[in-house]
PDB file of C-alpha atoms in Angstrom:
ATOM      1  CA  UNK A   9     -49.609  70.894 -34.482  1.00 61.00           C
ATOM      2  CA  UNK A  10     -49.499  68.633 -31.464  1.00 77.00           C
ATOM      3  CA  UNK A  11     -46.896  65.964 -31.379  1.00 91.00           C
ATOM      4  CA  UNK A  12     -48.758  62.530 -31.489  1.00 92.00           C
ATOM      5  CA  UNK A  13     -46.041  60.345 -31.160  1.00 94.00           C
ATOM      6  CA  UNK A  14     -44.622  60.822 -27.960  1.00 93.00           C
ATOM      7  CA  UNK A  15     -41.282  58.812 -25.850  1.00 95.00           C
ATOM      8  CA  UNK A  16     -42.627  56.390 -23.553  1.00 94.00           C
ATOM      9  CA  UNK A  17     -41.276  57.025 -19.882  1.00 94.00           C
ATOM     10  CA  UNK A  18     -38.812  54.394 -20.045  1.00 96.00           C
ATOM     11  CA  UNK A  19     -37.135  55.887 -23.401  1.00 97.00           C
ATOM     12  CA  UNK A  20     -37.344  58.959 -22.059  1.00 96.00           C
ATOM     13  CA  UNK A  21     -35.186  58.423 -18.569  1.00 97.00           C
ATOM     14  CA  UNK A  22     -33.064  56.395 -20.701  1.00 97.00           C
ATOM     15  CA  UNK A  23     -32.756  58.681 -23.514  1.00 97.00           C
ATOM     16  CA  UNK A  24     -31.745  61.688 -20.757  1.00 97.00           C
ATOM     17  CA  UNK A  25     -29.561  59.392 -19.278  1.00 97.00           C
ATOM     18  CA  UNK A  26     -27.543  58.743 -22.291  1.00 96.00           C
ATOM     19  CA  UNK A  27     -27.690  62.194 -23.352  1.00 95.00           C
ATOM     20  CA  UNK A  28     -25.350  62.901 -20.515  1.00 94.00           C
ATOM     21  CA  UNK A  29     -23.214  59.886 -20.717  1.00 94.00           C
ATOM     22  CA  UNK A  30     -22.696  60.552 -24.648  1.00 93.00           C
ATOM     23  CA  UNK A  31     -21.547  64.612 -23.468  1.00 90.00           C
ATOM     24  CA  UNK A  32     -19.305  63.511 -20.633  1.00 89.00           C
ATOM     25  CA  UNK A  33     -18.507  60.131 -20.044  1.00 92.00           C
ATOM     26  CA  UNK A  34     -18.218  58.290 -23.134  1.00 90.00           C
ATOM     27  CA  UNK A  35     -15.353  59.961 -24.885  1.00 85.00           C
ATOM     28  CA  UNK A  36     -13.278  60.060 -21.973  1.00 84.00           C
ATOM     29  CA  UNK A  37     -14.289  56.042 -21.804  1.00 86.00           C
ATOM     30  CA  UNK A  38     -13.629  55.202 -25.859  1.00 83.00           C
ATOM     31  CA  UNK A  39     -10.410  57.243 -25.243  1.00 78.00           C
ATOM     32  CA  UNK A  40      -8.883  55.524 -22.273  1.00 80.00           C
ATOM     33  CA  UNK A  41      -9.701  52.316 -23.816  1.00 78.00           C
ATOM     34  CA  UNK A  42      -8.137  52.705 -26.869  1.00 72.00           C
ATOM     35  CA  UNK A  43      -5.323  54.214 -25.652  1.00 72.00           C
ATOM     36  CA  UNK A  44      -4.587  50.957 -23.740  1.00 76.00           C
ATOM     37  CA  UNK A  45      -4.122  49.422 -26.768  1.00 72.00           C
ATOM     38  CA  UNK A  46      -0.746  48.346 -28.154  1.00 62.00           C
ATOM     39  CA  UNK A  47      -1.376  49.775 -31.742  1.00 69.00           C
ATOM     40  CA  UNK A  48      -2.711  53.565 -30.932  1.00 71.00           C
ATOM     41  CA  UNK A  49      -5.713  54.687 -33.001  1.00 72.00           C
ATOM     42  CA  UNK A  50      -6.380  57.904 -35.241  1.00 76.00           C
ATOM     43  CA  UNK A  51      -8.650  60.672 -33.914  1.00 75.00           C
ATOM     44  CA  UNK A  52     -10.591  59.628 -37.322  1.00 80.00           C
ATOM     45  CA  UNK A  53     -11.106  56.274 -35.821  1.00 81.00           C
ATOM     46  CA  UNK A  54     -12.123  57.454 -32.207  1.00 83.00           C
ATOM     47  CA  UNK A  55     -14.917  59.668 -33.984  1.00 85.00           C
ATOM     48  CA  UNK A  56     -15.684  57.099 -35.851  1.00 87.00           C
ATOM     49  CA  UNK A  57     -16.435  54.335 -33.305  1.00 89.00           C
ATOM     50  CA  UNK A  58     -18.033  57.141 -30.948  1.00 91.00           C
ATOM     51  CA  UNK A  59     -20.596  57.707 -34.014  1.00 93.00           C
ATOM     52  CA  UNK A  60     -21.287  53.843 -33.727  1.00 94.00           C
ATOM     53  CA  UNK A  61     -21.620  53.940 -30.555  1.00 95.00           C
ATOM     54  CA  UNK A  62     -23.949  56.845 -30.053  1.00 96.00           C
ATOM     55  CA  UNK A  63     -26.069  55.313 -33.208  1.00 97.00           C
ATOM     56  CA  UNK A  64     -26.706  51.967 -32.148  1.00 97.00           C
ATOM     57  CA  UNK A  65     -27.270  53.307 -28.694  1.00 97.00           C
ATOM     58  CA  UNK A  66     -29.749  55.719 -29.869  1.00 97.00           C
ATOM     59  CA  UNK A  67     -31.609  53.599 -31.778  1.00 97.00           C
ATOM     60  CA  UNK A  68     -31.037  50.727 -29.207  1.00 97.00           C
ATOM     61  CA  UNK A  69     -33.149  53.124 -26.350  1.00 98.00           C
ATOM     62  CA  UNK A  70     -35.427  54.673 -29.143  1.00 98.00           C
ATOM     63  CA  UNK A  71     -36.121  51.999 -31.193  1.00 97.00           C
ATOM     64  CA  UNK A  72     -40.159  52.301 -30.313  1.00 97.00           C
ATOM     65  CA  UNK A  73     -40.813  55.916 -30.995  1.00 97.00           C
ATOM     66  CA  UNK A  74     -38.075  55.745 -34.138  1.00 98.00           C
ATOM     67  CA  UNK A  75     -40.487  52.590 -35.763  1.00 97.00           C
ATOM     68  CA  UNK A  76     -43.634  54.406 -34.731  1.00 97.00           C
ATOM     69  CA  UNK A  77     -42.064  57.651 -36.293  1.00 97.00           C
ATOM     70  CA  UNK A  78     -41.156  55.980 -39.538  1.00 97.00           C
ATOM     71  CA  UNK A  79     -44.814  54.867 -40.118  1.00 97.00           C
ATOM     72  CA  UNK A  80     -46.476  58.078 -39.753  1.00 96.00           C
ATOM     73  CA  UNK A  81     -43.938  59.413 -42.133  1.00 97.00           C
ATOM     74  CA  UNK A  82     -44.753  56.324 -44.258  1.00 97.00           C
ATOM     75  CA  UNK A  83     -48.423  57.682 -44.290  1.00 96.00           C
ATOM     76  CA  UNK A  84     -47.884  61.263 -46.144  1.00 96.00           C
ATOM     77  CA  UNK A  85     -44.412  60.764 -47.415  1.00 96.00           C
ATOM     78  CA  UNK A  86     -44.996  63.931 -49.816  1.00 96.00           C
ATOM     79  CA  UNK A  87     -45.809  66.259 -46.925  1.00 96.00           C
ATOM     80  CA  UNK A  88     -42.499  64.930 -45.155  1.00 97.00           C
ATOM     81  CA  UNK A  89     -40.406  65.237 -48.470  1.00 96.00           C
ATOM     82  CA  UNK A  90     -42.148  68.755 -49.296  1.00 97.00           C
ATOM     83  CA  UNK A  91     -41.499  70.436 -45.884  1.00 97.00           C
ATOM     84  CA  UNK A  92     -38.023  68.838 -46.119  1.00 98.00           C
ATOM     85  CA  UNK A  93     -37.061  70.487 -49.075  1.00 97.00           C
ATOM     86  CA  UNK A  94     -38.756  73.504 -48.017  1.00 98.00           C
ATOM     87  CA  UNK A  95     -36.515  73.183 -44.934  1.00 98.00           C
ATOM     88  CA  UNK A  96     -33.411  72.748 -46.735  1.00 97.00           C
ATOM     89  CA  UNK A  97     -33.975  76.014 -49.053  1.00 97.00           C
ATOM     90  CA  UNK A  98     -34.434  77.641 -45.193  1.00 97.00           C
ATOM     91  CA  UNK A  99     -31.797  76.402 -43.875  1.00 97.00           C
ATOM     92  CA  UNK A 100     -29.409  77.194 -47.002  1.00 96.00           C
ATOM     93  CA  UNK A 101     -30.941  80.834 -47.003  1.00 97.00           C
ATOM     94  CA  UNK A 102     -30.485  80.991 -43.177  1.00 97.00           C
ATOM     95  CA  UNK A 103     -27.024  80.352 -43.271  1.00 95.00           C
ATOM     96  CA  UNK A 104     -26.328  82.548 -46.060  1.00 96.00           C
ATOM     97  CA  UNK A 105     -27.382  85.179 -43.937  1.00 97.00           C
ATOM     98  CA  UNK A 106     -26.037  84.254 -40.837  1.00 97.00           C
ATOM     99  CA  UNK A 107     -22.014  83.720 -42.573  1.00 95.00           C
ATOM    100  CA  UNK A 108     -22.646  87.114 -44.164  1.00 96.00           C
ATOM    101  CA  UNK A 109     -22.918  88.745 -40.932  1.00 97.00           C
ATOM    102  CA  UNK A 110     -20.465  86.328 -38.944  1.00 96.00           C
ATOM    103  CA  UNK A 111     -17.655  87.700 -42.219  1.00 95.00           C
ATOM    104  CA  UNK A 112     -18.478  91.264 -41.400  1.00 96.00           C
ATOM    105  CA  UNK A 113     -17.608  90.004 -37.578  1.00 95.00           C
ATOM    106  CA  UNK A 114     -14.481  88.037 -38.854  1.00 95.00           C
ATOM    107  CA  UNK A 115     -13.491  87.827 -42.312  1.00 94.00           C
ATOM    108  CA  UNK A 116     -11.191  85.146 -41.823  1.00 91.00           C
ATOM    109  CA  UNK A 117     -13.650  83.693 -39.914  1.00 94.00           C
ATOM    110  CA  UNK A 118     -13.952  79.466 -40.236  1.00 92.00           C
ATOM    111  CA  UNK A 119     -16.206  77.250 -38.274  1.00 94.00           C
ATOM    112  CA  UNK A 120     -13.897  75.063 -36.047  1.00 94.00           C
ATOM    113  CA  UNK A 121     -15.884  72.440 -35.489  1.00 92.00           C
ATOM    114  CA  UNK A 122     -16.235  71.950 -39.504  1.00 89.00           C
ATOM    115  CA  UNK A 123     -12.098  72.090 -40.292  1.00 87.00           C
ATOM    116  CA  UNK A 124     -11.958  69.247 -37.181  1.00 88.00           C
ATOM    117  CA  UNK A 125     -14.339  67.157 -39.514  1.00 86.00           C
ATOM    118  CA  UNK A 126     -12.931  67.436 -43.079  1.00 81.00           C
ATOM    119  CA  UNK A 127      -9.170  67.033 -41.364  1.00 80.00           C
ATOM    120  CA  UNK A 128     -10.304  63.631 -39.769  1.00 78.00           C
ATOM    121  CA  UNK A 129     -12.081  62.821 -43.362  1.00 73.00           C
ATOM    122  CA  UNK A 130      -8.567  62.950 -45.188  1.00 71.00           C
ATOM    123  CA  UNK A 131      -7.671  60.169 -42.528  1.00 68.00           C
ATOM    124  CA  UNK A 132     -10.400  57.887 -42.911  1.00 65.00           C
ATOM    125  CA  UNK A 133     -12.438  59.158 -45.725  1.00 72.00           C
ATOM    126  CA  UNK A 134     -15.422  56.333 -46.397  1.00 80.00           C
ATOM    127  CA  UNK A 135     -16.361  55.144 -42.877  1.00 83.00           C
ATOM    128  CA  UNK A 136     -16.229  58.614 -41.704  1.00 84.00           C
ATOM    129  CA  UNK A 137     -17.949  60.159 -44.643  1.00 87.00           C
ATOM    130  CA  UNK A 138     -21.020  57.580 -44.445  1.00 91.00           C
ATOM    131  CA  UNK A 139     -21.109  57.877 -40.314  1.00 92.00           C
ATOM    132  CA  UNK A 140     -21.271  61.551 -40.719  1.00 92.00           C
ATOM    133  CA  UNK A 141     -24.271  61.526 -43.195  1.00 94.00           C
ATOM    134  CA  UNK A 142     -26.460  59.102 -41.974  1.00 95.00           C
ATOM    135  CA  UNK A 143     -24.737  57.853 -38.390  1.00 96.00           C
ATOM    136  CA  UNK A 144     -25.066  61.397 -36.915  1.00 95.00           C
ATOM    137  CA  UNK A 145     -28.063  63.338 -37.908  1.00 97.00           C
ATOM    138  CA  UNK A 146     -30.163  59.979 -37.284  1.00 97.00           C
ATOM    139  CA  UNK A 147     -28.312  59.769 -33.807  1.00 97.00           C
ATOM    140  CA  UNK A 148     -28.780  63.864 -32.993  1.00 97.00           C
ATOM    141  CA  UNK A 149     -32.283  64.375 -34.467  1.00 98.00           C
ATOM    142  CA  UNK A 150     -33.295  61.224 -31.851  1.00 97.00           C
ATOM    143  CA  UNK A 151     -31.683  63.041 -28.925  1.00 97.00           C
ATOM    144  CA  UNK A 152     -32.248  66.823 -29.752  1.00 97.00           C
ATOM    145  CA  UNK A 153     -35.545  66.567 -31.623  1.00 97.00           C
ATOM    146  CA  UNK A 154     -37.393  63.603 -30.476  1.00 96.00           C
ATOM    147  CA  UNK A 155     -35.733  63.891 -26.782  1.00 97.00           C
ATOM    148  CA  UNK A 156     -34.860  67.476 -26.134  1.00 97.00           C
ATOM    149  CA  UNK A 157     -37.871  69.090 -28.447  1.00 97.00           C
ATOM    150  CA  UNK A 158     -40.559  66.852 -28.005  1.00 96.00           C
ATOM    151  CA  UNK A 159     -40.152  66.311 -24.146  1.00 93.00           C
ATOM    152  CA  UNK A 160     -40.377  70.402 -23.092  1.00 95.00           C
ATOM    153  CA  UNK A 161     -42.451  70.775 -26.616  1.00 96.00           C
ATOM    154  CA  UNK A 162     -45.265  69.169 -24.345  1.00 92.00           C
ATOM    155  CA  UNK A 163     -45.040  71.216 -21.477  1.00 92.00           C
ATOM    156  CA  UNK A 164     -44.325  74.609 -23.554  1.00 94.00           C
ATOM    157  CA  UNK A 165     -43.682  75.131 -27.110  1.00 95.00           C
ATOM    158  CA  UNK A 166     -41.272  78.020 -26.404  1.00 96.00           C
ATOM    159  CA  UNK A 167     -38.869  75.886 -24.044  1.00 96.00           C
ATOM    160  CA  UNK A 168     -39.262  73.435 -26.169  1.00 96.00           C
ATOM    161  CA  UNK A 169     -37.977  75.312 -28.722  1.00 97.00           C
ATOM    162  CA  UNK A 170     -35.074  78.116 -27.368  1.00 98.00           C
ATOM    163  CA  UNK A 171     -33.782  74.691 -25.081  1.00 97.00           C
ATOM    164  CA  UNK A 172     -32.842  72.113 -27.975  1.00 97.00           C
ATOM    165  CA  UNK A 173     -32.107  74.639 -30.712  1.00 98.00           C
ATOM    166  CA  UNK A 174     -29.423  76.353 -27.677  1.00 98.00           C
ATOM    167  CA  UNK A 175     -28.319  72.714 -26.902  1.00 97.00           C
ATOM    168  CA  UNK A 176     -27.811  71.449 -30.139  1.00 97.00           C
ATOM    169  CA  UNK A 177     -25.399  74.569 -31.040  1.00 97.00           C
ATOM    170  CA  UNK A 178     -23.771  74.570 -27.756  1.00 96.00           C
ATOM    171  CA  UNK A 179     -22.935  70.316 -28.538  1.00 95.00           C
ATOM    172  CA  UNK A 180     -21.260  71.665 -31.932  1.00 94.00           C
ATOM    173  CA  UNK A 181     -18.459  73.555 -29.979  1.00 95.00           C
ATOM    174  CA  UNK A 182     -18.495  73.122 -26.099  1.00 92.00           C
ATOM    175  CA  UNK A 183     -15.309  70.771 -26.833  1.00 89.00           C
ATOM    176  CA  UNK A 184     -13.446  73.358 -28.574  1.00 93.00           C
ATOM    177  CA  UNK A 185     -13.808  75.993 -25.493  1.00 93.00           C
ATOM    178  CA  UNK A 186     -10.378  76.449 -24.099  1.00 92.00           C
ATOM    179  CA  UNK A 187      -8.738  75.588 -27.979  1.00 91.00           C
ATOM    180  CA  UNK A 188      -9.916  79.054 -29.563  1.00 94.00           C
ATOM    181  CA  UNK A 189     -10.720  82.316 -28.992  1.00 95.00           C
ATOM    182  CA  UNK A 190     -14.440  82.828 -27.195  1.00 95.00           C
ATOM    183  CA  UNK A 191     -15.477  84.959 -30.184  1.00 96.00           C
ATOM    184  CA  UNK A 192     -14.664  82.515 -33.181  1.00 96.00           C
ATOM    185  CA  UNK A 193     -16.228  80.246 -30.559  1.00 97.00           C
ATOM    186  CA  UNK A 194     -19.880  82.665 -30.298  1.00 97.00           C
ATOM    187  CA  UNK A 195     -19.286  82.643 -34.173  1.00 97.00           C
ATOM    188  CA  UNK A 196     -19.482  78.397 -34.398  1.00 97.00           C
ATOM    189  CA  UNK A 197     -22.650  78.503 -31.654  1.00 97.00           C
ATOM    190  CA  UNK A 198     -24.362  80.916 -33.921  1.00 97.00           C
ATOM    191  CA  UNK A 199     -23.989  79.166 -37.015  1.00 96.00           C
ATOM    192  CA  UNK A 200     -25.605  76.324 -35.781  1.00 97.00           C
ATOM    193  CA  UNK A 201     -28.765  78.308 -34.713  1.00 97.00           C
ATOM    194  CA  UNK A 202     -30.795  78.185 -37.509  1.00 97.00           C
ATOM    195  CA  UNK A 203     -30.286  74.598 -38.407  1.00 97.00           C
ATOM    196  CA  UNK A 204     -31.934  73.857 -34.790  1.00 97.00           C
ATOM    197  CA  UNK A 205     -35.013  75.840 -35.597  1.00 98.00           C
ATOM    198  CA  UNK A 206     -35.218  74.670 -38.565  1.00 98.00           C
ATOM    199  CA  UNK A 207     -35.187  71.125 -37.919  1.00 98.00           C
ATOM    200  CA  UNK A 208     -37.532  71.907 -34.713  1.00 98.00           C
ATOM    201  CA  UNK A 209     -39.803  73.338 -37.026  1.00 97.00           C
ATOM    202  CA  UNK A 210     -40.085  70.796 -40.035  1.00 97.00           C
ATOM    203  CA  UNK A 211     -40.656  68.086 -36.913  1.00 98.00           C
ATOM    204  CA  UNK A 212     -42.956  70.162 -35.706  1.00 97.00           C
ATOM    205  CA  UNK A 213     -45.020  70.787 -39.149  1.00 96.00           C
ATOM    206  CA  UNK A 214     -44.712  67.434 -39.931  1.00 97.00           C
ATOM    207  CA  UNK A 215     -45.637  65.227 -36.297  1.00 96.00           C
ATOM    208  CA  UNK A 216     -42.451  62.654 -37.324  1.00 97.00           C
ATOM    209  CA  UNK A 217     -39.018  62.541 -36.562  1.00 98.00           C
ATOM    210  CA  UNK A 218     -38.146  61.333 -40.099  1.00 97.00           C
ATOM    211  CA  UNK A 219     -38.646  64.947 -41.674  1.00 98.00           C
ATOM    212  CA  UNK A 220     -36.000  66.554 -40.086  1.00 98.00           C
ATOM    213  CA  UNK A 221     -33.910  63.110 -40.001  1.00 98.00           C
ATOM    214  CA  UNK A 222     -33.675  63.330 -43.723  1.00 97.00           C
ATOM    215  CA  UNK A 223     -33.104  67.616 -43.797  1.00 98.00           C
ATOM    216  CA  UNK A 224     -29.923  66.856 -41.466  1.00 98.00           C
ATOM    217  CA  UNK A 225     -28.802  63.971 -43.641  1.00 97.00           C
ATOM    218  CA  UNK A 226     -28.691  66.036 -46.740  1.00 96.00           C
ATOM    219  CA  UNK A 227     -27.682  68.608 -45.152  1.00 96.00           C
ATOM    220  CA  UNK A 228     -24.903  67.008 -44.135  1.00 94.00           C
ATOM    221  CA  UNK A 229     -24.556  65.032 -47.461  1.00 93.00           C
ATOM    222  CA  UNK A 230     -24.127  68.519 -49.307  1.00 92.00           C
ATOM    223  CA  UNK A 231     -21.995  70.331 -46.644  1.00 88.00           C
ATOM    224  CA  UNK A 232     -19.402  67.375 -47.489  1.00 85.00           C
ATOM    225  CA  UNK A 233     -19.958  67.428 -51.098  1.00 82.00           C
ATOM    226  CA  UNK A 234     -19.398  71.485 -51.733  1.00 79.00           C
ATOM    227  CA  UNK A 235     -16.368  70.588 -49.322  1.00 68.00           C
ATOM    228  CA  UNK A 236     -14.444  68.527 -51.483  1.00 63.00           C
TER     229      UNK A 236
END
């Protein structure tokens, strides 16, 4: 299926522009400013306020292709929630697979990025909990799957596809490299792989942003609730 609903130019410079600010810049900006302040804040707090941040920015630069997104889903909502929950059954059996394997690698093995989460949860449980659910797979799916995807998607499927599902596992761990060991590390990367095609795919099927939007919320949603 051909994407119809495409980034205008100006989203799109934006959008790649931000991309690279939100990787590099702005948590070396949210952390020198709050570090100025008198009262020092929790590394609960800075992920929170960079999930703001990224979220209203996000929706701020994308705000035409998210409204123009949400209608088409609005016109065949059961397609969206049937190749949602289709997704979700991949992505569950994906993942089974894929940690099978990863404990015959490393049976001790834990994803890093994961632990860093649920620690900063006992911290600041609510805010956190809700920014992680809805805050962040609203705020990736717009950059990775509307940016990323649907930019190369145009010019060729396949770059489309090995670029953002590669980027969007390589986001999930690049600022861990240095903290752990480069195979727990190749472990993390992999684990996010089929999640990526997944949500690639379900956008694809579905020509609107909102299907995999809502796989990556519950995803998220019941990653935290078999958590705790």
């Amino acid at each position: 299926m051909k994407l119809s609903i495409s980034t205008t130019r100006r989203e799109t410079l934006f959008g790649w522009i931000y991309w690279l600010v939100s990787l590099f810049v702005l948590p070396t900006v949210l952390y020198g400013i709050l570090y100025l302040l008198a009262r020092p804040v929790s590394d609960s707090t800075l992920n929170l306020i960079y999930y703001i941040v990224n979220f209203l920015a996000v929706v701020g630069i994308f705000r035409r292709f998210l409204w123009e997104s949400l209608k088409a889903a609005a016109k065949k909502p059961w397609t969206c929630f049937g190749i949602a929950l289709l997704g979700l059954v991949a992505y569950f059996a994906a993942t089974a697979v894929v940690s099978f394997l990863i404990s015959v690698i490393k049976p001790n093995f834990s994803n890093v990025n994961d632990d860093a989460i649920f620690d900063m949860m006992d911290e600041n449980t609510g805010f956190l909990v809700f920014a992680t659910i809805f805050f962040a797979p609203i705020t990736e799916e717009a950059l990775y799957r509307g940016l990323v995807f649907q930019s190369l998607y145009r010019k060729n499927p396949d770059i489309g596809y090995v670029v953002s599902v590669l980027a969007f596992a390589a986001i999930h761990v690049v600022s861990y490299i240095g903290l752990y060991d480069p195979l727990t590390l190749l472990l993390c990367f992999a684990q996010y792989l089929p999640a990526g095609i997944i949500l690639a795919t379900a956008y694809e099927k579905t020509d609107t942003i909102i299907t995999p939007m809502l796989i990556h919320i519950f995803i998220n949603l019941i990653g935290i609730f078999v958590a705790r």
